[in-house]
Short mmCIF file of C-alpha atoms in Angstrom, two decimals:
data_model
loop_
_atom_site.label_atom_id
_atom_site.label_comp_id
_atom_site.label_asym_id
_atom_site.label_seq_id
_atom_site.Cartn_x
_atom_site.Cartn_y
_atom_site.Cartn_z
CA GLY A 1 164.35 125.79 158.49
CA ALA A 2 163.04 125.68 154.82
CA GLY A 3 160.45 128.07 155.91
CA VAL A 4 158.79 130.70 158.44
CA SER A 5 157.87 128.91 161.48
CA GLN A 6 155.37 130.05 163.99
CA SER A 7 154.20 128.76 167.47
CA PRO A 8 151.75 128.03 168.87
CA SER A 9 149.53 127.34 165.97
CA ASN A 10 146.87 127.49 168.27
CA LYS A 11 146.39 129.63 171.34
CA VAL A 12 143.48 129.74 174.32
CA THR A 13 143.84 131.99 177.12
CA GLU A 14 141.52 133.55 179.44
CA LYS A 15 140.86 137.72 179.23
CA GLY A 16 143.96 139.27 181.43
CA LYS A 17 146.43 136.76 181.00
CA ASP A 18 149.86 137.30 179.16
CA VAL A 19 150.51 135.52 175.69
CA GLU A 20 154.07 135.11 173.89
CA LEU A 21 153.70 134.09 170.19
CA ARG A 22 157.26 133.05 168.38
CA CYS A 23 158.67 133.44 164.63
CA ASP A 24 161.39 131.85 163.41
CA PRO A 25 162.45 133.27 160.10
CA ILE A 26 164.12 131.75 156.90
CA SER A 27 168.12 131.38 157.79
CA GLY A 28 169.20 135.02 156.64
CA HIS A 29 166.40 136.85 156.21
CA THR A 30 167.03 140.32 157.76
CA ALA A 31 163.69 141.83 157.69
CA LEU A 32 160.79 140.20 159.83
CA TYR A 33 157.33 141.62 160.25
CA TRP A 34 154.36 140.78 162.08
CA TYR A 35 150.47 141.22 161.07
CA ARG A 36 147.03 140.68 162.57
CA GLN A 37 144.66 139.08 160.37
CA SER A 38 140.98 139.16 161.72
CA LEU A 39 137.48 138.69 160.12
CA GLY A 40 136.37 141.76 158.57
CA GLN A 41 139.68 143.98 159.16
CA GLY A 42 142.05 142.23 156.32
CA LEU A 43 145.91 142.15 156.93
CA GLU A 44 146.77 144.66 159.71
CA PHE A 45 150.42 145.96 159.96
CA LEU A 46 151.78 145.64 163.49
CA ILE A 47 155.51 145.77 163.37
CA TYR A 48 158.56 145.03 161.35
CA PHE A 49 162.08 144.44 162.07
CA GLN A 50 165.40 145.21 159.87
CA GLY A 51 168.11 143.10 161.86
CA ASN A 52 166.96 143.38 165.92
CA SER A 53 165.57 146.76 165.43
CA ALA A 54 162.10 148.07 164.92
CA PRO A 55 161.96 151.19 163.28
CA ASP A 56 158.63 151.54 163.18
CA LYS A 57 156.64 150.51 165.80
CA SER A 58 153.49 152.61 164.69
CA GLY A 59 151.39 149.62 164.23
CA LEU A 60 150.90 148.09 167.88
CA PRO A 61 147.46 148.71 168.78
CA SER A 62 148.19 149.51 172.26
CA ASP A 63 150.80 149.81 174.95
CA ARG A 64 149.63 145.92 175.63
CA PHE A 65 151.45 144.76 172.64
CA SER A 66 155.35 144.76 172.23
CA ALA A 67 157.70 142.78 170.30
CA GLU A 68 161.73 141.81 170.22
CA ARG A 69 163.88 140.11 167.96
CA THR A 70 167.13 138.72 169.13
CA GLY A 71 170.40 137.74 167.17
CA GLY A 72 168.87 138.88 163.91
CA SER A 73 166.58 135.67 164.04
CA VAL A 74 163.81 134.79 166.12
CA SER A 75 161.31 137.51 166.94
CA THR A 76 158.72 136.96 170.04
CA LEU A 77 155.47 139.29 170.03
CA THR A 78 154.06 139.70 173.53
CA ILE A 79 150.58 140.81 174.22
CA GLN A 80 149.93 141.35 178.05
CA ARG A 81 146.68 141.37 179.81
CA THR A 82 144.90 140.11 176.74
CA GLN A 83 141.01 141.32 175.88
CA GLN A 84 138.58 139.70 173.86
CA GLU A 85 139.38 142.06 170.82
CA ASP A 86 143.10 140.62 170.88
CA SER A 87 141.58 137.38 169.26
CA ALA A 88 142.53 136.76 165.80
CA VAL A 89 145.31 135.17 163.83
CA TYR A 90 148.94 136.82 164.23
CA LEU A 91 151.25 136.24 160.99
CA CYS A 92 154.66 136.28 160.84
CA ALA A 93 156.83 136.84 157.62
CA SER A 94 160.55 137.43 156.65
CA SER A 95 162.32 138.60 153.79
CA LEU A 96 166.25 139.59 152.16
CA VAL A 97 166.37 143.03 152.04
CA THR A 98 167.62 143.84 148.57
CA GLY A 99 168.28 146.77 146.64
CA PHE A 100 166.47 145.37 143.64
CA ALA A 101 163.22 146.66 142.84
CA GLY A 102 160.57 144.49 143.13
CA ALA A 103 162.77 141.65 144.78
CA ASN A 104 161.48 141.94 148.52
CA VAL A 105 159.33 139.16 148.32
CA LEU A 106 157.81 138.25 152.03
CA THR A 107 157.61 134.61 153.14
CA PHE A 108 154.77 134.12 155.44
CA GLY A 109 154.28 131.63 158.28
CA ALA A 110 151.28 129.47 159.28
CA GLY A 111 149.81 131.86 161.50
CA SER A 112 149.24 131.76 165.17
CA ARG A 113 145.38 131.68 166.22
CA LEU A 114 144.80 133.50 169.24
CA THR A 115 141.52 132.88 171.26
CA VAL A 116 140.71 135.08 174.23
CA LEU A 117 137.77 134.10 176.32
CA ALA B 1 152.76 157.19 154.76
CA GLN B 2 152.03 154.80 151.93
CA ARG B 3 148.20 153.39 151.81
CA VAL B 4 146.90 150.63 149.77
CA THR B 5 143.14 150.85 149.31
CA GLN B 6 141.07 147.39 148.13
CA PRO B 7 137.30 148.63 147.80
CA GLU B 8 135.68 145.56 147.73
CA LYS B 9 135.60 143.18 150.71
CA LEU B 10 133.56 140.35 148.64
CA LEU B 11 133.25 140.09 145.05
CA SER B 12 131.73 137.11 143.19
CA VAL B 13 131.54 135.75 139.56
CA PHE B 14 130.65 132.79 137.67
CA LYS B 15 133.48 130.70 136.13
CA GLY B 16 134.54 131.87 132.82
CA ALA B 17 133.62 135.07 133.64
CA PRO B 18 136.17 137.95 133.48
CA VAL B 19 136.98 139.59 136.90
CA GLU B 20 138.95 142.47 138.44
CA LEU B 21 140.08 143.09 141.65
CA LYS B 22 140.64 146.32 142.55
CA CYS B 23 143.94 148.28 144.56
CA ASN B 24 144.61 152.07 144.70
CA TYR B 25 147.83 153.03 146.42
CA SER B 26 149.14 156.53 147.83
CA TYR B 27 152.34 157.11 147.57
CA SER B 28 154.96 159.72 146.82
CA GLY B 29 157.72 157.89 145.69
CA SER B 30 157.82 155.21 142.88
CA PRO B 31 155.81 152.15 144.09
CA GLU B 32 156.75 148.27 144.21
CA LEU B 33 153.71 146.58 144.21
CA PHE B 34 152.39 142.99 144.62
CA TRP B 35 149.43 140.98 144.86
CA TYR B 36 149.13 138.12 147.66
CA VAL B 37 146.93 135.20 147.65
CA GLN B 38 145.67 132.66 150.48
CA TYR B 39 144.00 129.77 149.29
CA SER B 40 141.83 128.28 151.56
CA ARG B 41 144.08 126.39 154.49
CA GLN B 42 147.10 127.71 152.89
CA ARG B 43 149.66 130.14 153.79
CA LEU B 44 149.74 133.72 152.07
CA GLN B 45 151.92 133.80 149.43
CA LEU B 46 153.15 135.89 146.29
CA LEU B 47 151.03 135.98 143.11
CA LEU B 48 152.67 138.65 141.14
CA ARG B 49 154.49 141.73 141.46
CA HIS B 50 154.32 144.65 139.00
CA ILE B 51 158.18 145.17 138.26
CA SER B 52 157.99 141.51 136.49
CA ARG B 53 155.20 142.52 134.40
CA GLU B 54 154.29 138.73 134.24
CA SER B 55 151.23 136.60 134.15
CA ILE B 56 150.85 134.06 136.76
CA LYS B 57 147.79 131.74 136.52
CA GLY B 58 146.34 133.79 134.12
CA PHE B 59 146.47 136.63 136.43
CA THR B 60 147.89 140.04 135.31
CA ALA B 61 148.16 143.52 136.74
CA ASP B 62 149.24 146.51 135.69
CA LEU B 63 150.84 149.55 137.20
CA ASN B 64 148.73 152.80 136.39
CA LYS B 65 150.73 155.84 137.83
CA GLY B 66 148.21 158.37 136.60
CA GLU B 67 145.19 156.57 138.69
CA THR B 68 147.23 155.35 141.19
CA SER B 69 146.02 151.59 140.72
CA PHE B 70 147.48 148.19 140.66
CA HIS B 71 144.18 146.27 139.44
CA LEU B 72 144.59 142.34 139.28
CA LYS B 73 142.66 140.79 136.47
CA LYS B 74 141.97 137.69 134.58
CA PRO B 75 139.80 137.23 131.58
CA PHE B 76 138.40 133.94 132.22
CA ALA B 77 137.74 132.93 136.22
CA GLN B 78 137.91 129.50 137.42
CA GLU B 79 136.72 127.97 140.54
CA GLU B 80 139.99 127.17 141.94
CA ASP B 81 140.97 131.03 141.87
CA SER B 82 138.47 131.54 144.98
CA ALA B 83 140.55 132.70 147.78
CA MET B 84 141.67 135.77 149.89
CA TYR B 85 143.57 138.49 147.73
CA TYR B 86 145.62 141.43 148.83
CA CYS B 87 147.29 144.15 147.33
CA ALA B 88 150.36 145.18 149.01
CA LEU B 89 153.00 148.37 148.65
CA TYR B 90 156.55 148.23 149.49
CA SER B 91 158.73 150.92 150.47
CA ASN B 92 161.99 151.56 152.78
CA ASN B 93 161.74 148.20 153.97
CA ASP B 94 158.22 148.42 154.60
CA MET B 95 155.34 146.25 153.20
CA ARG B 96 151.70 147.25 153.81
CA PHE B 97 148.54 145.26 152.63
CA GLY B 98 145.14 146.17 151.79
CA ALA B 99 142.41 145.00 153.94
CA GLY B 100 141.54 142.15 151.12
CA THR B 101 139.10 140.75 148.50
CA ARG B 102 137.57 137.41 149.09
CA LEU B 103 136.81 136.32 145.50
CA THR B 104 134.45 133.35 145.08
CA VAL B 105 134.03 132.07 141.64
CA LYS B 106 130.65 129.91 141.53
CA PRO B 107 130.29 126.91 139.01
#
């Protein structure tokens, strides 16, 4: 597609349920990022993928969070046993990885708004 | 590890007034710095990058390595500049953002 697609755009779930958020990056973009955007917390880094591997998982808030990427394309962020503090907008972004300084620009999706009741 | 600090969560100015959104970074190498903007009900998008030394929508940002800063400036703010602004630092295939500053330009 022409842009980064995220689904669902909105998800309301009950505390304790598992949720899956999906990101479809721009074709050919090797790097994929997940961020969490919540009121008062700004843009919190969660994880990034280079191809299918995730060199840095340190941003995941707890072991209830996991992410995978397959085929160097689609990524899924899974939150198990959701808690109310997980409520936020989850943003995905992708980029080409180049060797040129300043060229590593992220293109963002519209986000998935998660509400945990 | 790299770190980006935006000390102001909220900034309010009147139309026509100068505006400066502060950004400081912590990084041992040569930084690649960016400003991203999110207008109401729109996606987060790139505003400008330090390497290009460009002016976008009247905004400029100069990298000051001595002060480890990359402040965003505009001499005459417009109402349409009201948005959320994020400073970002890229290194080793990793993009980290500051907490963001919400700019409100009042008429």
